[in-house]
Amino acid sequence: MVGTCEAIASGGTISSSDFYKAASAFIHRWKLINSDFPSWSWVPYQKLRWISSDDKVDGYLSLEKICLLRPQENEQEKGGCLEETDIDGAGNNNEYLDEATLVPPPSDQEVHYYDFHILHCASYSVPVLYFRAYCCDGQQLMFEEIEKDLPSQSVDTLLNSKWTFITQEEHPYLNRPWFKLHPCGTSEWMKLLFLSDASWFNNEIAIERYVASWLSVVGQVVGLRIPMELLKEVSGSQL
Amino acid sequence: MDALKYIWEGAIPLQIHLHESEVTTVPPPPPAMVLAPRIGYLPLLASQIKPYFGSTLPPGVDTIWFEYQGLPLKWNIPTGVLFDLLCAEPERPWNLTVHFRGYPRQLLIPCEGEDSIKWSFINSLKEADYIVNGNTKNVMSMSEPDLLELWRSVSNVDLEAYLRISSKLKLGGTGLEHVLKSISAASLPAKSSGEMDIAGQLITGRIPVRLYVRNLGDDFDNLEDAPPVNNWDDVSYINRPVEIQEEGKCFTLHDAVRSLLPELFTEKATTKDESTNVIGEEQSDSTEQLDCTKTEGGSTSSEEYLQSYHPSIKLVRIQGIEPKGQIPFSWVVNNLMNPEYFLHICVFV
């Protein structure tokens, strides 16, 4: 316990078993706060598939078939949220969405769906975001097309760090090319995030909040926003 | 013995056939015979292969890619590891099919020429740095010219240049510090006993390891009858560091494999499996000298002497050799690592 707390607070890292705990806590809170939206789920995955096991610690967080709306006037919108688009393109209304800021996507623009997976990276001892995008007919998007969907800050970073920011890698569990957000700097800024609030030194809170805090930073890179309520109990944190 | 030199000089004889869909001449061109460096990457062979087949290719432009028995080959895995993993019984020459059209984008990550391979290598190097030291500062603080020269030493298979540049890396953790000492010793004229001492130095800390587990099943008696890998889902890829904690105790290759595959070791192994200890004659002398029982001066218990892989493990292969389970893991790390500081281990179960 003490070791875990020290690892998170001092290094910004998390073990794979604690990641499972953090993911479970995250899913639980997400469902409480976003009952109208698609929920993250945990997908258990056995590395050695020919050996049966009830162990669920190995696996990943998954959120799929998400259409990210991007209001053009207000990129810095607060309390932005996810929305699943109906087949006919009509958006679902919800209590978190300020309708005044909703801008329908241009009618000539193809709707893009995204799958997001969060995996634990054993080398860096931090979560890693994998994602892919496709059209409504299932055709997967090339990187140039995804680039257009990214927030402008991410596009700027890509210009300078093409090879070490977002690249295509094999999904560790699915053995297919997915886009990966490179994790090598994660532990540094997670450490800074924790140090900004003394309450993080409480072990259980640190583990339970880890994924939400991590996603509050990482999600911005790909335009995946999370409700502020998920972070409310970290009132002292400067994001 | 200069194990490092042998690793770098290791090569796989390839017989490369152009895929029939890309043959526009009659008769089809004969296969290209190429010696591919073990530590290299298949797309780097394009400069030799493309001119050879150029006159027979149909119009168009696309990325070079390879397949073996219908399986597209992942270009980011070193050639020697692909060979060790996919040829349960080594095939010489290794028959590969090359394509210059129809890159399978749904199955293989893109390869935009040498730059993709170079950055895949550099990102692996950063990852290894983080595993050993807890940060990537040693690689990140390297100058651009030095990084480029390091990559060129690998793509050109230039061990001397690699040793010169990698010493600037200062991967100074308790683990790889010994690796660097070993590398330095290997490049200098030195007493063989001195070199052996350094090569066998014990290592603690986290070691970068990439494990490839292939499930052969039990329906055959000889390795050459093993069914081919039909798709990459048949191989379990585990990218997880090995942690060595106890300084006093001798940590073996068996211990390392067990730490990465605990599911296979739920039952205590009591039977010594002879097939897991088959080893080439040229290697047997140095390997036996590094046996843990001898390293510890015969103080080991009889139980430890019988230590072997779990019966379900048919084979463990690293850099084309099949080391005994009781060999010190430190020796394996110091002598069999790839240039990006990862130890690639193939396990057949």
XYZ file of C-alpha atoms in Angstrom:
588
model
C 0.000 0.000 0.000
C 2.598 2.516 1.062
C 4.752 1.449 -1.848
C 1.909 2.011 -4.273
C 1.194 5.455 -2.910
C 4.847 6.389 -3.187
C 5.067 5.082 -6.753
C 2.134 7.197 -7.895
C 3.019 10.315 -5.950
C 6.743 10.279 -6.572
C 6.940 8.798 -10.052
C 3.576 9.307 -11.696
C 3.546 5.604 -12.528
C 1.064 2.826 -11.814
C 1.361 -0.955 -11.746
C -0.794 -3.154 -13.937
C -2.842 -4.482 -11.016
C -3.439 -0.953 -9.696
C -4.347 0.115 -13.217
C -7.100 -2.501 -13.146
C -8.388 -1.045 -9.868
C -8.178 2.482 -11.242
C -9.992 1.438 -14.415
C -12.786 -0.225 -12.461
C -13.237 2.879 -10.309
C -13.221 5.057 -13.422
C -15.902 2.962 -15.144
C -18.067 3.078 -12.037
C -17.894 6.851 -11.729
C -18.339 7.380 -15.447
C -21.582 5.423 -15.362
C -22.804 7.429 -12.388
C -22.076 10.760 -13.993
C -22.716 10.005 -17.669
C -25.621 7.620 -17.539
C -26.921 8.931 -20.880
C -23.687 8.336 -22.753
C -21.851 5.275 -23.959
C -19.803 3.907 -21.122
C -16.234 2.762 -20.966
C -15.958 -0.965 -20.373
C -13.207 -3.311 -19.302
C -12.216 -5.963 -21.839
C -10.308 -8.831 -20.200
C -7.696 -10.331 -22.450
C -5.517 -13.367 -21.857
C -2.046 -13.087 -23.323
C -1.675 -16.855 -23.558
C -5.022 -17.608 -25.140
C -4.733 -21.373 -24.925
C -4.612 -21.245 -21.130
C -7.973 -20.523 -19.560
C -7.976 -18.173 -16.601
C -10.497 -16.225 -14.571
C -7.968 -13.498 -13.960
C -9.353 -10.217 -15.267
C -6.425 -7.971 -14.424
C -5.023 -8.324 -17.953
C -7.066 -6.349 -20.439
C -7.935 -2.816 -21.446
C -10.472 -0.025 -21.163
C -12.631 0.397 -24.248
C -14.972 3.091 -25.578
C -16.106 2.523 -29.137
C -18.064 3.984 -32.009
C -17.829 7.532 -30.734
C -18.547 10.464 -32.992
C -16.675 13.505 -31.690
C -18.521 16.727 -32.410
C -16.267 19.739 -32.756
C -18.001 23.108 -32.303
C -15.863 25.360 -34.442
C -16.483 28.633 -32.634
C -15.699 27.361 -29.197
C -12.820 24.882 -29.210
C -12.091 25.641 -25.577
C -15.610 24.727 -24.549
C -15.874 23.754 -20.905
C -17.806 20.736 -19.836
C -17.687 19.347 -23.339
C -19.041 15.861 -23.677
C -19.270 12.802 -25.851
C -22.232 12.176 -28.035
C -23.246 9.133 -29.974
C -24.685 10.016 -33.343
C -27.739 8.246 -34.683
C -27.583 6.704 -38.103
C -29.566 9.592 -39.541
C -27.076 12.004 -38.046
C -29.369 13.532 -35.454
C -27.589 14.237 -32.200
C -28.889 13.192 -28.814
C -29.677 15.991 -26.430
C -28.492 15.747 -22.877
C -28.332 17.767 -19.713
C -24.616 18.427 -19.955
C -24.626 19.878 -23.426
C -25.150 23.600 -23.761
C -27.318 23.708 -26.835
C -26.242 27.211 -27.660
C -22.782 25.955 -28.459
C -23.845 22.982 -30.552
C -22.925 23.401 -34.186
C -24.046 20.664 -36.540
C -21.185 19.298 -38.632
C -21.212 20.531 -42.222
C -23.577 18.405 -44.246
C -20.942 17.603 -46.831
C -18.555 16.243 -44.224
C -18.297 12.508 -43.692
C -19.079 11.419 -40.148
C -16.065 9.803 -38.464
C -16.367 7.229 -35.708
C -13.609 6.549 -33.197
C -12.670 3.567 -31.043
C -10.582 4.369 -27.969
C -8.643 1.785 -25.957
C -6.600 2.493 -22.842
C -3.952 -0.119 -22.114
C -1.334 -0.433 -19.409
C 2.207 -0.111 -20.760
C 4.540 -2.349 -18.767
C 7.679 -0.584 -19.982
C 6.664 2.909 -18.870
C 4.250 1.779 -16.121
C 1.610 4.216 -17.354
C -1.598 3.991 -19.407
C -1.371 4.353 -23.180
C -4.120 5.550 -25.507
C -4.710 3.594 -28.698
C -7.357 4.724 -31.163
C -8.623 4.234 -34.687
C -11.210 5.918 -36.848
C -13.589 4.809 -39.564
C -16.555 5.946 -41.649
C -20.089 4.695 -41.152
C -19.416 1.919 -43.678
C -16.496 0.637 -41.607
C -13.785 1.910 -43.933
C -10.801 2.833 -41.784
C -9.325 6.295 -42.066
C -5.795 7.058 -43.107
C -3.610 9.211 -40.919
C -4.043 12.270 -43.132
C -7.788 12.117 -42.579
C -7.481 11.704 -38.816
C -5.108 14.642 -38.714
C -7.947 16.880 -39.870
C -10.034 15.766 -36.888
C -7.372 16.640 -34.330
C -7.452 19.843 -32.271
C -5.170 22.491 -33.748
C -2.645 22.251 -30.921
C -2.127 18.574 -31.677
C -1.635 19.304 -35.355
C 1.096 21.782 -34.419
C 2.810 19.190 -32.234
C 2.632 16.654 -35.038
C 4.480 18.972 -37.390
C 7.413 19.119 -34.998
C 7.391 15.570 -33.635
C 5.999 13.399 -36.376
C 7.701 10.203 -35.273
C 7.364 10.455 -31.525
C 3.897 11.870 -30.889
C 1.148 9.901 -32.636
C 2.206 6.930 -34.725
C 0.666 3.737 -35.976
C 1.642 0.728 -33.902
C 0.376 -2.797 -33.495
C -2.367 -2.962 -30.895
C -0.748 -5.222 -28.256
C -3.874 -7.345 -27.901
C -5.541 -7.132 -31.298
C -2.470 -7.399 -33.555
C -3.737 -4.744 -35.930
C -2.409 -1.262 -36.716
C -3.873 1.353 -34.377
C -2.837 4.904 -33.670
C -0.894 5.258 -30.448
C -0.160 8.302 -28.358
C 3.449 7.898 -27.267
C 3.649 7.426 -23.500
C 7.257 8.349 -22.824
C 6.499 11.684 -21.149
C 3.430 10.548 -19.227
C 4.973 9.783 -15.863
C 6.537 13.245 -15.703
C 3.323 15.212 -16.081
C 1.281 12.758 -14.014
C 3.801 13.343 -11.239
C 3.324 17.099 -11.569
C -0.428 16.640 -11.570
C -0.312 14.719 -8.308
C 2.123 17.053 -6.608
C -0.265 19.934 -7.182
C -2.720 18.494 -4.703
C -1.741 17.054 -1.341
C -4.849 14.907 -1.178
C -3.344 12.650 -3.816
C -1.052 11.227 -1.193
C -3.984 9.304 0.152
C -3.433 5.923 -1.432
C -6.950 4.918 -2.375
C -7.848 8.316 -3.801
C -4.671 8.353 -5.881
C -5.460 5.027 -7.490
C -9.124 5.770 -8.099
C -8.504 9.167 -9.661
C -5.538 8.114 -11.743
C -7.371 7.292 -14.976
C -9.680 10.315 -14.847
C -6.746 12.652 -14.272
C -4.701 10.964 -16.957
C -7.576 11.164 -19.437
C -8.214 14.817 -18.622
C -4.813 15.549 -20.153
C -4.464 12.845 -22.794
C -8.029 13.157 -24.013
C -7.439 16.750 -25.039
C -4.835 15.607 -27.546
C -7.452 13.771 -29.560
C -10.423 15.959 -28.683
C -11.894 13.452 -26.244
C -13.278 15.469 -23.375
C -14.563 14.207 -20.064
C -17.183 15.740 -17.773
C -15.742 18.069 -15.163
C -17.697 16.174 -12.514
C -15.200 13.328 -12.812
C -12.554 15.678 -11.474
C -14.675 17.619 -8.995
C -13.253 15.990 -5.914
C -9.818 17.180 -6.928
C -10.733 20.786 -6.298
C -7.195 21.877 -5.529
C -5.772 20.528 -8.753
C -4.561 22.964 -11.378
C -5.228 21.519 -14.821
C 34.706 -15.694 -26.925
C 33.478 -12.554 -28.641
C 29.772 -13.324 -28.365
C 28.857 -9.771 -29.303
C 30.891 -9.968 -32.506
C 29.170 -13.207 -33.458
C 25.766 -11.656 -32.804
C 26.570 -8.729 -35.059
C 28.017 -10.907 -37.782
C 25.060 -13.289 -37.623
C 23.184 -13.537 -40.908
C 20.226 -15.449 -42.302
C 20.531 -16.817 -45.840
C 17.385 -15.714 -47.667
C 15.991 -16.975 -50.937
C 13.598 -14.236 -51.999
C 10.932 -14.968 -54.582
C 8.947 -12.261 -56.331
C 5.228 -12.809 -55.848
C 3.629 -14.225 -58.989
C 1.094 -11.386 -59.197
C 3.967 -8.977 -59.830
C 5.774 -10.951 -62.513
C 5.391 -9.399 -65.968
C 8.106 -11.327 -67.805
C 8.295 -14.896 -69.061
C 9.993 -16.866 -67.640
C 9.704 -15.414 -64.095
C 12.919 -14.068 -62.586
C 14.995 -16.454 -60.475
C 14.909 -15.842 -56.715
C 17.362 -13.388 -55.186
C 19.920 -14.847 -52.789
C 20.619 -12.427 -49.934
C 22.419 -12.686 -46.596
C 20.315 -10.661 -44.162
C 21.877 -9.430 -40.899
C 20.210 -10.939 -37.829
C 20.047 -7.590 -36.066
C 18.735 -5.770 -39.142
C 15.253 -5.186 -40.530
C 13.818 -6.684 -43.717
C 12.855 -3.441 -45.544
C 16.493 -2.353 -45.365
C 17.151 -5.015 -48.002
C 15.135 -2.995 -50.538
C 18.271 -1.370 -51.929
C 19.542 -4.808 -52.983
C 16.279 -6.457 -53.961
C 14.425 -3.793 -55.901
C 17.096 -3.343 -58.598
C 17.238 -7.113 -58.968
C 13.505 -7.422 -59.705
C 13.001 -3.915 -61.105
C 12.767 -4.811 -64.776
C 9.943 -7.275 -64.222
C 7.685 -5.190 -61.978
C 4.350 -3.829 -63.221
C 3.825 -0.048 -63.332
C 3.000 1.701 -60.068
C 4.549 2.613 -56.754
C 4.079 1.023 -53.353
C 5.924 -0.118 -50.265
C 8.070 -3.232 -50.167
C 6.799 -5.990 -47.896
C 7.557 -9.638 -47.222
C 5.606 -12.750 -46.394
C 6.492 -16.243 -45.250
C 4.066 -19.070 -45.967
C 1.252 -16.554 -46.357
C 2.076 -14.582 -43.216
C 2.920 -10.891 -43.761
C 6.125 -10.183 -41.840
C 6.270 -7.351 -39.303
C 9.123 -5.149 -40.467
C 9.757 -3.707 -37.005
C 10.836 -7.079 -35.596
C 14.536 -7.803 -36.233
C 15.120 -10.286 -39.038
C 16.854 -12.804 -36.780
C 13.927 -12.831 -34.366
C 11.438 -13.393 -37.193
C 13.514 -16.332 -38.411
C 13.910 -17.868 -34.945
C 10.197 -17.520 -34.273
C 8.640 -18.556 -37.581
C 10.994 -21.409 -38.483
C 10.614 -23.784 -35.566
C 13.040 -25.993 -37.447
C 15.531 -23.612 -39.088
C 15.056 -23.498 -42.849
C 18.172 -22.809 -44.886
C 17.878 -20.916 -47.065
C 14.838 -19.171 -45.656
C 12.315 -18.878 -48.498
C 10.512 -15.544 -48.423
C 8.145 -13.912 -50.878
C 8.624 -10.220 -51.626
C 5.931 -7.804 -52.796
C 6.294 -4.294 -54.177
C 2.554 -3.718 -54.560
C -0.571 -4.185 -52.469
C 0.772 -3.298 -49.022
C -1.558 -4.986 -46.473
C -2.466 -1.853 -44.518
C -5.008 -3.640 -42.368
C -2.357 -6.028 -41.058
C 1.002 -4.233 -41.041
C 1.873 -0.810 -39.688
C 3.025 1.532 -42.450
C 6.669 1.679 -43.449
C 7.698 4.909 -45.152
C 11.160 3.762 -46.083
C 14.212 3.893 -43.877
C 12.912 6.768 -41.733
C 10.153 4.583 -40.303
C 12.640 1.878 -39.344
C 15.051 4.405 -37.887
C 12.409 5.964 -35.662
C 11.025 2.586 -34.640
C 14.561 1.773 -33.501
C 14.988 5.094 -31.682
C 11.640 4.783 -29.913
C 12.627 1.305 -28.747
C 15.923 2.703 -27.499
C 14.071 5.381 -25.510
C 11.809 2.709 -24.089
C 14.806 0.640 -23.001
C 16.348 3.735 -21.436
C 13.168 4.338 -19.449
C 12.979 0.712 -18.320
C 16.523 0.745 -16.983
C 16.784 4.279 -15.615
C 13.228 5.445 -15.033
C 13.519 8.220 -17.616
C 14.545 8.739 -21.239
C 17.069 11.497 -20.626
C 20.096 9.585 -21.856
C 18.594 9.099 -25.304
C 16.819 12.447 -25.433
C 20.004 14.330 -24.565
C 21.889 12.703 -27.420
C 22.674 15.061 -30.268
C 20.949 14.599 -33.602
C 24.209 13.726 -35.423
C 25.065 11.123 -32.786
C 21.618 9.545 -32.996
C 21.902 9.408 -36.761
C 25.350 7.863 -36.548
C 24.074 5.314 -34.041
C 21.297 4.340 -36.442
C 23.720 4.144 -39.354
C 25.995 1.851 -37.386
C 23.041 -0.511 -36.997
C 21.747 -0.255 -40.565
C 25.290 -0.723 -41.883
C 26.056 -3.448 -39.309
C 29.148 -1.576 -38.135
C 29.961 -2.868 -34.645
C 32.960 -0.588 -34.120
C 30.956 2.536 -34.904
C 28.113 1.266 -32.728
C 30.411 0.718 -29.749
C 31.896 4.177 -30.146
C 28.543 5.960 -30.306
C 26.651 3.831 -27.793
C 29.244 4.621 -25.147
C 27.934 8.199 -25.316
C 24.485 6.935 -24.398
C 25.487 6.663 -20.750
C 22.795 4.128 -20.028
C 24.280 4.132 -16.589
C 21.779 2.128 -14.580
C 22.985 -0.838 -12.586
C 21.747 -3.040 -15.389
C 23.104 -1.760 -18.640
C 26.252 -0.321 -17.131
C 27.528 -3.867 -17.208
C 26.301 -4.257 -20.755
C 28.412 -1.304 -21.793
C 31.422 -2.646 -19.915
C 30.914 -5.955 -21.639
C 30.668 -4.259 -25.008
C 33.793 -2.234 -24.362
C 35.687 -5.305 -23.228
C 34.595 -7.227 -26.299
C 36.082 -4.627 -28.605
C 39.491 -4.503 -26.936
C 42.259 -7.091 -26.904
C 41.927 -8.449 -23.386
C 42.468 -11.569 -21.367
C 39.712 -14.035 -22.092
C 39.303 -14.625 -18.376
C 38.909 -10.906 -17.767
C 36.359 -10.672 -20.523
C 34.528 -13.647 -19.126
C 34.414 -12.042 -15.719
C 32.857 -8.898 -17.105
C 30.495 -10.796 -19.384
C 29.267 -12.785 -16.435
C 28.828 -9.898 -14.023
C 25.575 -10.049 -12.139
C 22.911 -7.521 -12.998
C 20.140 -6.073 -10.861
C 17.283 -3.789 -11.800
C 14.898 -3.863 -14.726
C 15.917 -5.497 -18.013
C 14.159 -4.698 -21.328
C 12.741 -7.944 -22.706
C 10.408 -8.736 -25.575
C 8.937 -12.218 -25.468
C 7.337 -14.026 -28.402
C 5.361 -17.103 -27.375
C 4.266 -19.560 -30.017
C 1.836 -22.355 -29.225
C 2.865 -25.366 -31.290
C 0.312 -27.775 -29.886
C 0.988 -31.459 -29.332
C 0.066 -33.100 -32.624
C 3.553 -33.790 -33.916
C 6.866 -35.318 -32.843
C 9.454 -33.257 -34.707
C 9.929 -29.507 -34.882
C 10.003 -29.670 -38.662
C 6.418 -30.929 -38.600
C 5.162 -27.942 -36.590
C 2.217 -26.208 -38.265
C 3.131 -22.819 -39.767
C 2.024 -19.541 -38.211
C -1.106 -18.581 -40.150
C -1.619 -15.179 -38.575
C -0.076 -13.091 -35.856
C -2.833 -14.014 -33.429
C -1.047 -17.357 -33.123
C 1.886 -15.591 -31.465
C 1.596 -13.985 -28.042
C 3.809 -10.918 -27.902
C 4.720 -9.805 -24.390
C 6.627 -6.544 -24.026
C 7.416 -6.547 -20.331
C 10.619 -5.878 -18.393
C 12.240 -8.533 -16.244
C 12.966 -7.375 -12.719
C 16.013 -8.766 -10.921
C 15.924 -8.038 -7.216
C 18.114 -10.385 -5.218
C 21.774 -9.506 -5.403
C 23.166 -12.567 -3.736
C 21.205 -15.249 -5.523
C 22.011 -16.345 -9.037
C 19.137 -15.278 -11.313
C 18.819 -17.691 -14.215
C 17.253 -17.545 -17.653
C 14.691 -19.970 -16.262
C 13.830 -17.455 -13.538
C 13.412 -14.728 -16.157
C 11.063 -16.796 -18.322
C 9.076 -17.796 -15.252
C 8.629 -14.183 -14.188
C 7.191 -13.336 -17.619
C 5.021 -16.452 -18.006
C 3.754 -17.255 -14.504
C 0.684 -18.959 -15.992
C 2.877 -21.771 -17.266
C 4.555 -22.376 -13.936
C 1.589 -23.057 -11.706
C 2.868 -26.601 -11.180
C 6.352 -27.170 -9.877
C 8.617 -28.620 -12.517
C 10.142 -31.871 -11.365
C 11.264 -33.383 -14.646
C 14.330 -32.344 -16.544
C 13.468 -32.120 -20.213
C 16.432 -33.083 -22.354
C 15.067 -31.430 -25.469
C 15.253 -28.023 -23.841
C 18.968 -28.451 -23.305
C 19.966 -29.356 -26.819
C 22.690 -26.972 -27.829
C 25.216 -26.650 -30.621
C 28.651 -28.098 -30.024
C 30.411 -24.816 -30.688
C 28.435 -23.176 -27.923
C 28.557 -25.903 -25.333
C 31.957 -25.077 -23.852
C 31.284 -21.469 -22.955
C 27.732 -22.240 -21.929
C 28.757 -24.954 -19.529
C 31.359 -22.697 -18.008
C 28.576 -20.256 -17.232
C 26.351 -22.843 -15.619
C 25.007 -21.505 -12.328
C 26.092 -24.571 -10.423
C 29.701 -23.953 -11.409
C 29.431 -20.218 -10.950
C 28.486 -20.815 -7.346
C 31.275 -23.290 -6.779
C 29.078 -26.316 -6.401
C 27.235 -24.961 -3.406
C 23.838 -25.400 -5.003
C 21.328 -27.938 -3.823
C 20.464 -30.924 -5.964
C 17.015 -29.445 -6.469
C 18.475 -26.334 -8.005
C 20.681 -28.413 -10.242
C 17.601 -30.039 -11.690
C 16.107 -26.642 -12.507
C 14.711 -26.684 -15.994
C 11.947 -25.076 -17.970
C 8.416 -26.175 -17.294
C 7.596 -29.367 -19.250
C 5.128 -27.443 -21.421
C 7.965 -25.286 -22.760
C 9.474 -27.103 -25.710
C 12.141 -24.594 -26.618
C 13.617 -21.215 -25.725
C 15.582 -19.527 -28.486
C 17.636 -16.324 -28.396
C 19.787 -15.105 -31.304
C 19.460 -18.525 -32.894
C 20.797 -20.479 -29.933
C 18.875 -22.462 -27.335
C 20.466 -21.698 -23.962
C 19.998 -23.905 -20.937
C 17.539 -22.689 -18.357
C 20.169 -22.603 -15.640
C 22.457 -20.218 -17.484
C 22.834 -16.911 -15.592
C 20.433 -14.345 -16.966
C 23.188 -11.768 -16.609
C 25.271 -13.598 -19.185
C 22.320 -13.786 -21.567
C 21.679 -10.057 -21.209
C 25.320 -9.073 -21.564
C 25.909 -11.144 -24.669
C 22.670 -11.633 -26.592
C 20.956 -8.233 -26.531
C 19.932 -6.466 -29.732
C 21.337 -3.006 -30.517
C 18.216 -1.220 -29.250
C 18.953 -2.767 -25.826
C 16.124 -5.260 -25.888
C 16.552 -8.960 -25.317
C 14.259 -10.782 -27.751
C 13.267 -14.246 -26.503
C 11.299 -16.806 -28.538
C 9.434 -19.395 -26.486
C 7.768 -22.450 -28.025
C 5.118 -24.212 -25.956
